[in-house]
Coordinates of C-alpha atoms in Angstrom, one line a residue:
M1 CA 72.8 62.1 -91.9
S2 CA 73.0 59.0 -93.6
A3 CA 75.6 56.8 -94.7
D4 CA 75.8 57.9 -98.2
S5 CA 75.5 60.8 -97.7
E6 CA 78.3 61.3 -95.1
M7 CA 80.1 59.9 -97.7
E8 CA 79.6 61.8 -100.5
R9 CA 79.4 64.6 -98.6
K10 CA 83.5 63.6 -97.7
I11 CA 83.8 62.7 -101.5
V12 CA 82.9 66.2 -102.1
D13 CA 85.5 68.0 -99.8
F14 CA 88.3 65.5 -100.9
L15 CA 87.3 67.5 -104.7
R16 CA 87.8 70.8 -103.5
Q17 CA 90.4 70.0 -100.6
N18 CA 92.6 68.0 -103.6
G19 CA 91.1 69.4 -107.3
K20 CA 90.6 67.0 -110.1
S21 CA 90.4 63.0 -109.6
T22 CA 89.8 60.0 -111.4
V23 CA 87.6 57.2 -109.4
L24 CA 90.8 55.1 -108.6
I25 CA 92.4 57.5 -106.5
I26 CA 88.3 58.3 -104.9
F27 CA 87.8 54.6 -103.9
K28 CA 91.7 54.4 -102.9
E29 CA 90.9 57.1 -100.8
F30 CA 88.3 56.2 -98.9
G31 CA 89.0 52.0 -98.7
I32 CA 85.4 50.5 -101.0
I33 CA 85.0 49.2 -103.8
K34 CA 85.2 50.9 -106.9
S35 CA 81.2 50.4 -107.9
T36 CA 80.4 52.3 -104.7
A37 CA 82.3 55.2 -105.7
N38 CA 81.0 55.4 -109.2
R39 CA 77.5 55.1 -107.2
H40 CA 78.1 58.1 -105.3
L41 CA 80.1 60.0 -108.1
H42 CA 76.8 59.5 -110.9
N43 CA 74.8 60.6 -107.5
L44 CA 76.6 64.5 -107.0
E45 CA 76.5 64.2 -111.2
R46 CA 72.9 64.0 -111.2
S47 CA 72.6 66.4 -108.4
K48 CA 74.6 68.7 -110.3
Q49 CA 77.7 69.1 -107.5
V50 CA 80.7 67.5 -109.4
F51 CA 81.3 66.5 -113.5
R52 CA 83.3 64.1 -115.2
S53 CA 85.3 65.0 -118.3
N54 CA 85.3 63.7 -121.2
E55 CA 89.3 62.0 -120.8
N56 CA 89.9 58.0 -120.6
P57 CA 89.7 57.2 -117.5
P58 CA 86.8 60.1 -116.5
V59 CA 88.2 62.6 -114.5
W60 CA 85.9 64.1 -111.8
D61 CA 85.9 67.7 -110.2
L62 CA 83.3 70.0 -108.4
M63 CA 80.9 71.6 -110.3
E64 CA 80.9 75.4 -109.1
K65 CA 85.1 74.8 -110.4
K66 CA 83.7 74.5 -113.6
K67 CA 81.0 77.2 -113.2
N68 CA 83.7 80.1 -111.5
E69 CA 86.4 79.1 -114.4
I70 CA 83.5 79.7 -117.5
K71 CA 82.5 82.8 -115.7
H72 CA 86.0 84.1 -115.9
T73 CA 86.3 83.6 -119.1
I74 CA 83.4 85.2 -120.6
K75 CA 85.2 88.6 -122.4
P76 CA 83.7 91.8 -121.8
E77 CA 83.7 92.6 -125.3
Q78 CA 81.2 89.6 -126.1
K79 CA 77.3 90.0 -126.5
S80 CA 74.9 88.6 -124.1
P81 CA 72.3 86.9 -125.6
T82 CA 69.4 87.9 -124.7
T83 CA 66.7 86.8 -122.6
R84 CA 64.5 85.0 -125.1
E85 CA 67.7 82.8 -126.4
T86 CA 68.7 82.4 -123.7
R87 CA 65.4 81.1 -122.2
E88 CA 65.4 79.3 -125.9
T89 CA 68.3 77.2 -125.7
R90 CA 67.7 76.3 -122.0
E91 CA 64.7 75.2 -122.7
T92 CA 65.8 73.2 -125.3
R93 CA 68.4 71.5 -123.4
E94 CA 66.6 71.3 -120.6
T95 CA 63.9 69.0 -123.4
R96 CA 66.8 67.2 -124.4
D97 CA 68.6 65.8 -120.8
S98 CA 65.0 64.9 -119.5
C99 CA 64.2 63.0 -122.8
E100 CA 67.5 61.2 -122.6
E101 CA 67.1 60.4 -118.3
I102 CA 63.6 59.1 -119.6
Q103 CA 64.5 56.7 -121.9
E104 CA 67.5 55.9 -119.3
K105 CA 64.5 55.1 -116.7
H106 CA 62.7 53.0 -119.1
V107 CA 66.0 50.6 -120.1
T108 CA 66.5 50.4 -116.6
D109 CA 62.6 49.4 -115.7
L110 CA 62.5 46.6 -118.6
L111 CA 65.9 45.2 -117.5
K112 CA 64.4 45.2 -113.6
S113 CA 62.2 42.1 -115.2
G114 CA 65.4 40.2 -116.5
G115 CA 67.8 40.4 -119.1
L116 CA 67.0 41.6 -122.4
K117 CA 68.9 41.5 -125.9
A118 CA 69.0 44.7 -127.2
R119 CA 66.6 44.5 -129.7
H120 CA 64.0 43.5 -127.8
I121 CA 64.5 46.3 -125.5
A122 CA 64.4 48.4 -129.2
K123 CA 61.0 47.0 -129.7
S124 CA 59.3 47.2 -126.7
L125 CA 60.3 51.0 -126.2
G126 CA 59.6 51.6 -130.2
L127 CA 62.9 53.7 -130.1
P128 CA 65.6 52.1 -133.3
R129 CA 68.0 50.1 -132.6
Q130 CA 71.1 52.1 -133.1
T131 CA 69.5 54.4 -131.1
I132 CA 68.5 51.4 -127.6
N133 CA 72.6 50.4 -128.4
K134 CA 74.3 54.1 -127.1
Q135 CA 72.3 54.5 -124.6
L136 CA 73.3 50.4 -123.2
Y137 CA 77.0 51.4 -123.5
I138 CA 76.8 54.4 -122.3
M139 CA 75.0 52.7 -119.2
M140 CA 77.6 50.3 -119.1
Q141 CA 80.1 52.7 -118.8
E142 CA 78.6 54.4 -116.0
G143 CA 78.4 51.2 -114.6
K144 CA 75.0 50.7 -114.3
V145 CA 74.3 47.5 -116.6
Q146 CA 76.6 45.1 -117.6
K147 CA 76.5 42.5 -121.0
C148 CA 76.8 38.9 -121.2
S149 CA 78.9 37.9 -124.4
K150 CA 78.7 34.5 -124.3
T151 CA 74.0 35.1 -124.4
S152 CA 74.0 38.7 -126.1
L153 CA 71.3 39.6 -122.7
W154 CA 71.9 43.0 -121.3
T155 CA 71.1 43.5 -117.3
L156 CA 71.6 45.7 -114.7
N157 CA 74.3 45.5 -112.1
D158 CA 73.8 45.3 -107.9
E159 CA 75.7 48.1 -106.6
E160 CA 75.8 47.3 -103.2
S161 CA 76.5 44.1 -103.6
N162 CA 80.3 42.9 -102.5
E163 CA 80.7 40.2 -104.6
S164 CA 82.6 42.3 -107.7
Y165 CA 83.2 40.1 -109.9
N166 CA 81.2 39.9 -113.7
Q167 CA 78.7 37.2 -114.6
E168 CA 80.8 35.7 -116.9
S169 CA 83.3 34.5 -114.5
S170 CA 80.3 32.7 -112.9
C171 CA 80.3 30.5 -115.3
S172 CA 82.2 28.3 -117.7
S173 CA 81.7 29.7 -121.1
D174 CA 80.5 26.1 -122.6
H175 CA 79.2 24.0 -119.6
R176 CA 82.2 22.6 -118.6
L177 CA 81.9 23.2 -114.7
G178 CA 85.5 21.8 -113.6
S179 CA 87.1 17.6 -113.5
N180 CA 87.2 17.9 -109.4
S181 CA 83.4 19.5 -108.7
G182 CA 81.6 16.5 -108.3
L183 CA 79.3 18.0 -111.1
S184 CA 81.3 16.9 -114.7
Q185 CA 81.7 12.8 -112.7
S186 CA 78.1 12.6 -112.6
F187 CA 76.6 14.4 -114.5
D188 CA 75.9 15.2 -118.2
V189 CA 75.0 18.9 -118.9
I190 CA 72.3 19.2 -121.3
T191 CA 72.5 23.5 -121.5
E192 CA 71.9 26.3 -118.9
L193 CA 69.1 27.6 -118.4
G194 CA 69.9 30.7 -117.0
E195 CA 72.5 33.2 -115.4
G196 CA 73.3 36.3 -113.8
G197 CA 76.2 37.4 -111.0
F198 CA 75.0 35.3 -108.7
G199 CA 75.3 32.0 -110.0
C200 CA 74.1 29.9 -113.3
V201 CA 71.5 26.8 -113.2
Y202 CA 71.9 24.3 -115.2
K203 CA 69.5 21.3 -117.0
V204 CA 71.1 17.9 -116.7
K205 CA 70.8 14.1 -116.8
H206 CA 72.4 12.0 -113.6
K207 CA 75.0 9.2 -114.9
F208 CA 73.1 6.5 -113.3
D209 CA 69.9 6.8 -112.4
G210 CA 69.3 8.0 -115.9
K211 CA 67.1 11.0 -114.5
I212 CA 66.6 15.0 -115.1
Y213 CA 66.8 17.3 -112.5
A214 CA 68.1 21.1 -111.8
V215 CA 71.6 22.4 -110.7
K216 CA 72.2 25.4 -109.5
K217 CA 75.3 27.1 -109.0
V218 CA 76.0 29.8 -107.2
V219 CA 79.4 31.2 -104.6
L220 CA 80.0 30.2 -101.3
T221 CA 78.2 33.0 -99.3
G222 CA 76.2 33.2 -96.9
K223 CA 73.3 33.8 -98.6
A224 CA 73.8 30.9 -100.8
D225 CA 73.9 28.4 -97.2
S226 CA 70.2 29.9 -96.3
E227 CA 69.4 29.1 -99.6
V228 CA 70.1 25.6 -98.6
K229 CA 68.8 25.5 -95.7
A230 CA 65.2 26.8 -96.4
L231 CA 64.6 24.3 -99.2
A232 CA 66.1 21.4 -97.1
R233 CA 63.2 21.9 -94.3
L234 CA 60.4 22.9 -96.4
D235 CA 58.5 20.0 -98.3
H236 CA 55.4 20.8 -100.1
P237 CA 53.8 20.3 -103.5
N238 CA 54.1 23.7 -104.8
I239 CA 58.1 24.2 -104.0
V240 CA 60.8 23.3 -106.2
R241 CA 61.7 20.3 -104.8
Y242 CA 65.3 19.7 -102.6
F243 CA 67.5 17.1 -103.7
T244 CA 71.1 17.5 -101.9
C245 CA 73.7 20.5 -102.3
W246 CA 77.6 20.0 -102.7
S247 CA 80.2 23.0 -102.4
D248 CA 84.2 22.6 -104.9
S249 CA 86.6 25.0 -105.2
E250 CA 87.0 26.1 -108.8
N251 CA 89.7 28.4 -110.3
C252 CA 87.6 30.4 -112.7
T253 CA 88.9 32.0 -115.8
S254 CA 87.5 34.3 -118.2
N255 CA 88.2 37.2 -120.3
Q256 CA 86.2 40.4 -119.5
V257 CA 85.8 43.9 -120.4
S258 CA 86.3 46.5 -117.8
N259 CA 83.7 49.0 -117.0
T260 CA 83.4 51.3 -113.8
S261 CA 81.6 48.8 -111.9
G262 CA 82.6 45.1 -111.3
S263 CA 79.4 44.7 -108.9
S264 CA 77.1 41.8 -110.4
S265 CA 73.8 41.0 -109.9
D266 CA 72.8 38.3 -106.5
V267 CA 69.6 36.9 -108.4
V268 CA 69.7 34.6 -110.8
T269 CA 68.9 36.6 -113.9
F270 CA 66.7 34.3 -116.5
E271 CA 66.0 35.7 -120.2
R272 CA 62.7 36.5 -120.5
S273 CA 60.7 35.1 -123.4
G274 CA 59.1 37.9 -125.1
G275 CA 56.9 37.9 -128.3
E276 CA 59.1 37.3 -130.4
E277 CA 58.7 34.6 -133.2
N278 CA 62.5 34.1 -133.2
D279 CA 65.4 34.6 -131.3
D280 CA 67.6 32.5 -132.7
D281 CA 69.2 35.0 -134.5
D282 CA 72.6 36.2 -133.7
D283 CA 71.6 39.5 -131.5
D284 CA 74.2 42.2 -131.6
D285 CA 76.1 42.2 -135.0
D286 CA 75.1 45.8 -136.0
D287 CA 76.7 47.1 -132.6
D288 CA 79.8 47.4 -133.0
D289 CA 80.3 50.4 -134.1
V290 CA 78.5 52.0 -130.6
S291 CA 80.6 50.0 -128.2
D292 CA 84.2 51.3 -130.0
E293 CA 82.5 54.7 -130.5
V294 CA 82.0 54.1 -126.4
T295 CA 83.9 52.1 -125.1
S296 CA 87.5 53.3 -126.3
G297 CA 90.2 52.8 -124.3
M298 CA 88.1 50.4 -122.4
Q299 CA 91.0 47.1 -121.6
S300 CA 90.6 43.4 -122.1
L301 CA 91.5 42.0 -119.9
R302 CA 92.1 38.2 -118.1
V303 CA 90.6 37.5 -114.8
T304 CA 91.2 34.5 -112.4
A305 CA 90.3 33.5 -109.4
D306 CA 90.1 31.2 -107.1
R307 CA 86.2 30.1 -105.9
T308 CA 83.8 28.3 -103.3
Y309 CA 81.0 26.8 -105.0
L310 CA 77.7 25.6 -104.0
F311 CA 75.7 23.5 -106.6
I312 CA 72.0 22.7 -105.6
Q313 CA 70.4 19.6 -106.9
M314 CA 66.7 20.1 -107.5
E315 CA 64.3 18.8 -109.4
F316 CA 63.8 20.1 -112.6
C317 CA 60.6 22.0 -113.6
E318 CA 60.2 21.2 -117.6
G319 CA 56.5 23.6 -117.5
G320 CA 58.4 26.5 -117.6
T321 CA 57.8 30.0 -115.7
L322 CA 54.9 31.5 -114.6
T323 CA 56.5 34.4 -117.8
T324 CA 56.6 32.1 -120.8
W325 CA 52.9 31.3 -120.3
I326 CA 51.6 35.0 -119.5
N327 CA 53.8 36.3 -123.0
D328 CA 52.3 32.9 -124.6
R329 CA 49.0 34.9 -123.9
N330 CA 50.1 38.8 -124.5
F331 CA 51.8 37.9 -127.4
R332 CA 51.2 34.2 -129.6
E333 CA 47.2 34.8 -128.1
I334 CA 46.8 31.4 -126.6
K335 CA 43.6 31.1 -124.8
R336 CA 43.5 31.6 -120.6
T337 CA 40.2 30.4 -119.0
T338 CA 39.7 33.0 -115.3
M339 CA 38.5 29.1 -114.4
D340 CA 43.3 28.0 -115.3
I341 CA 44.4 31.8 -114.0
H342 CA 42.4 31.5 -110.9
K343 CA 43.4 27.5 -110.6
I344 CA 47.4 28.5 -111.2
F345 CA 47.3 31.8 -108.7
Y346 CA 45.6 29.4 -106.0
E347 CA 48.4 27.1 -106.0
I348 CA 50.6 30.2 -106.5
I349 CA 49.1 31.0 -102.6
S350 CA 49.4 27.6 -101.2
G351 CA 53.1 27.8 -101.4
V352 CA 53.2 30.5 -100.1
E353 CA 51.0 29.9 -97.6
Y354 CA 53.8 26.7 -96.6
I355 CA 56.4 29.5 -96.8
H356 CA 55.0 32.0 -93.9
S357 CA 53.9 29.1 -92.2
N358 CA 57.7 27.8 -91.5
N359 CA 59.0 32.0 -90.3
L360 CA 60.0 32.9 -93.9
I361 CA 60.0 35.3 -96.2
H362 CA 61.0 34.9 -100.3
R363 CA 61.4 38.3 -100.5
D364 CA 61.5 37.3 -104.8
L365 CA 58.5 36.5 -105.7
K366 CA 57.6 37.3 -109.3
P367 CA 57.2 35.4 -112.4
D368 CA 60.8 34.4 -113.5
N369 CA 60.6 32.4 -109.7
I370 CA 57.3 30.7 -110.7
L371 CA 57.2 27.7 -112.7
F372 CA 55.8 24.6 -113.1
G373 CA 55.8 20.4 -113.9
S374 CA 55.5 18.1 -116.0
D375 CA 51.9 17.8 -114.3
G376 CA 51.2 21.6 -115.1
Q377 CA 51.9 21.7 -111.0
V378 CA 53.1 25.0 -109.7
K379 CA 56.3 25.2 -108.5
I380 CA 57.9 28.3 -106.6
G381 CA 61.6 28.4 -106.6
D382 CA 64.2 30.6 -106.4
F383 CA 65.2 31.1 -102.7
G384 CA 68.6 33.0 -102.5
L385 CA 67.2 35.9 -101.3
V386 CA 64.4 34.1 -98.0
V387 CA 65.1 35.3 -94.7
H388 CA 64.1 34.2 -91.1
Q389 CA 60.5 36.5 -90.3
T390 CA 61.9 36.8 -86.6
T391 CA 64.7 35.6 -84.4
D392 CA 64.4 32.7 -82.2
S393 CA 63.3 34.8 -79.6
G394 CA 60.5 36.9 -81.6
D395 CA 62.6 39.8 -82.0
P396 CA 62.3 41.4 -85.2
I397 CA 65.3 41.2 -87.5
E398 CA 67.0 44.5 -89.8
R399 CA 65.8 44.2 -93.5
S400 CA 67.7 45.4 -96.9
N401 CA 65.8 46.0 -99.8
K402 CA 67.1 42.7 -101.9
G403 CA 64.6 42.0 -104.3
T404 CA 63.4 42.6 -108.2
P405 CA 62.4 46.7 -107.9
P406 CA 59.3 46.5 -110.0
Y407 CA 58.3 43.3 -107.9
M408 CA 59.5 44.9 -104.4
S409 CA 56.2 46.5 -101.4
P410 CA 57.4 50.1 -101.3
E411 CA 58.3 49.3 -97.8
Q412 CA 60.4 46.2 -98.9
K413 CA 62.4 48.9 -101.1
N414 CA 62.6 51.8 -98.7
G415 CA 65.1 49.2 -96.6
R416 CA 62.3 49.2 -93.3
N417 CA 61.6 46.5 -91.3
Y418 CA 59.2 44.7 -92.5
D419 CA 57.8 41.2 -92.0
E420 CA 55.9 38.4 -94.8
K421 CA 53.1 40.7 -95.9
T422 CA 55.8 41.9 -98.1
D423 CA 55.4 39.0 -100.2
I424 CA 51.6 40.0 -100.3
F425 CA 51.9 43.2 -102.3
P426 CA 54.6 41.2 -105.6
L427 CA 51.4 38.7 -105.7
G428 CA 49.0 41.2 -106.1
L429 CA 51.1 42.6 -109.3
V430 CA 51.4 38.5 -110.6
W431 CA 47.3 38.3 -109.9
F432 CA 46.9 41.2 -112.1
E433 CA 49.4 40.0 -114.8
M434 CA 47.2 37.0 -115.6
L435 CA 44.5 38.2 -115.4
W436 CA 45.5 41.3 -118.5
K437 CA 47.0 41.9 -121.5
I438 CA 50.0 43.8 -121.4
S439 CA 50.9 44.0 -125.3
T440 CA 54.1 46.0 -125.2
G441 CA 56.8 46.9 -123.0
K442 CA 56.4 50.6 -123.6
E443 CA 52.9 49.8 -122.9
R444 CA 54.2 47.9 -119.4
V445 CA 56.5 50.8 -118.6
K446 CA 53.8 53.7 -118.8
L447 CA 51.0 51.1 -116.8
W448 CA 53.5 49.5 -113.6
P449 CA 53.8 52.5 -111.1
D450 CA 50.2 52.9 -112.1
L451 CA 48.9 49.9 -111.0
R452 CA 51.9 49.7 -107.7
N453 CA 49.7 52.9 -106.5
Q454 CA 46.1 50.9 -107.1
R455 CA 45.4 52.4 -109.9
F456 CA 44.4 49.6 -112.6
P457 CA 44.0 50.4 -117.0
E458 CA 40.8 51.3 -117.8
G459 CA 38.0 48.1 -118.4
F460 CA 40.2 46.3 -115.3
C461 CA 37.2 46.8 -112.2
D462 CA 34.6 46.4 -114.9
S463 CA 36.1 43.0 -116.3
Y464 CA 37.3 41.7 -112.5
P465 CA 35.4 44.0 -110.2
T466 CA 35.8 40.4 -107.8
E467 CA 39.8 40.7 -108.8
N468 CA 39.8 44.3 -108.8
K469 CA 38.9 44.4 -105.2
F470 CA 41.0 41.8 -103.2
I471 CA 44.5 42.5 -105.4
K472 CA 44.1 46.6 -104.4
Q473 CA 43.6 44.7 -101.0
M474 CA 47.2 43.1 -101.9
L475 CA 48.7 46.3 -103.2
S476 CA 48.0 48.8 -100.1
S477 CA 50.8 51.3 -99.1
T478 CA 50.2 49.7 -95.4
P479 CA 51.1 46.3 -95.0
E480 CA 48.5 46.0 -91.9
D481 CA 46.0 46.4 -94.7
R482 CA 46.9 43.5 -96.9
P483 CA 45.6 39.9 -95.9
Q484 CA 47.4 37.3 -94.9
A485 CA 48.2 33.8 -97.9
K486 CA 46.3 32.5 -96.2
D487 CA 43.2 34.4 -95.6
I488 CA 43.6 35.0 -100.1
K489 CA 43.3 31.1 -100.5
E490 CA 40.0 31.6 -98.3
T491 CA 39.1 33.3 -100.7
L492 CA 39.3 31.8 -103.5
E493 CA 38.1 28.9 -102.6
K494 CA 34.8 31.1 -101.4
F495 CA 35.0 33.7 -104.0
F496 CA 35.2 31.2 -106.8
S497 CA 34.6 28.1 -106.2
L498 CA 38.2 26.0 -106.2
D499 CA 37.3 22.6 -104.8
Q500 CA 40.0 20.1 -104.5
N501 CA 38.5 18.0 -107.8
L502 CA 39.2 21.6 -109.4
L503 CA 42.5 22.1 -108.3
S504 CA 44.0 18.2 -109.4
Q505 CA 43.4 19.1 -113.7
K506 CA 45.9 20.1 -115.6
T507 CA 46.0 23.5 -117.0
I508 CA 49.2 23.9 -118.9

């Protein structure tokens, strides 16, 4: 029995012996954090073992007790519904529940690719804004998503994280990073480039040399330490250049809304730049009624904590991300030649080959983490999840299922032991995205599961027969059947005639 199953069995036994309980009582009883208790309770709710009341905070109890109560409250003189009425009522309820589950799944799938505003989600799914707002606030109450009040971005909660603080507490609300951080003493903050529960990235100008840099501010943990060590040892034209780092203790105070989960993602989340013509308007002015309805009784509180932060100074990639490059093609009809696509992908593969040659696995390859320098050269970034392929003695290392779910390989998603071949799977998805136009978020949600299972949309195989063959190998469910990065690089050189003169030309 897995650890999760064992804990859920204990929760069921506790409710059976002690009766109705709140999540506060449950997580204190078992010595686990609130977000973990919520996750187990929602798993049990989905499996129809427990239910929750409409009280605030919700009270949890066993479903078997609810069934017994209903059974004993039926009066003998009550007329039982006909078989047809019962079947129609059940089918209607099941249809409604199924639609709600599908709707939540589509919202979740969209947010897995990065932070989005409510209106972007509504537009992508072709649903009314009010419907999406209500869904989002229900999911927030369940601890599944969170909203940054500053940017109006909705992001998924990482319920496996032990970093139980809201993303707003990791970044100052007005870019003031503390007088003792060393950042404000040596840099002028120009803008915030991205944020997430694990940290923030800022565009800064050095006060003395006058150059522009990117500085990533993260909570100092083992993962942050690994990221810095990886960046320091990697020196390649297709990898973001590392300059230096420093730590600082800072008192962090923020206003937060207390929801059922205080957990946060450990990967920096960038706002995807979508195909909307204008994203500058205030996003969520019209969702206050939904917020009040769903989150009534949720108290605003003040959180103050002393944390040690790590500041990582890197080169600033002013060419933007591959996400923007793809969206410009999908939504703004900017033309991309096949040769340009292959050149960019060749540089991506070159960077990944170098990472693997240094006994490292990136584990979070996706368009958001692939950037462009001022000369259009590819720069692979965000090494927050980097790990060694093996121990110093060559032994395999126990792995976790951290990463970005839509791009994770099957073995990484399942948390099994895996090697550098896990990086090849998302590269197959990235190559496909660069080649094939996906016009809407709804189309993407429908297409993605098929693509992950090597099923391509009609017309792709005819338009890109050679690429189709190699992408299919890269998306193999069996790691051993996927090619190495160096083999893919050789394939590009051989089949698409990528000589050094062509590779030196700009593509963006």
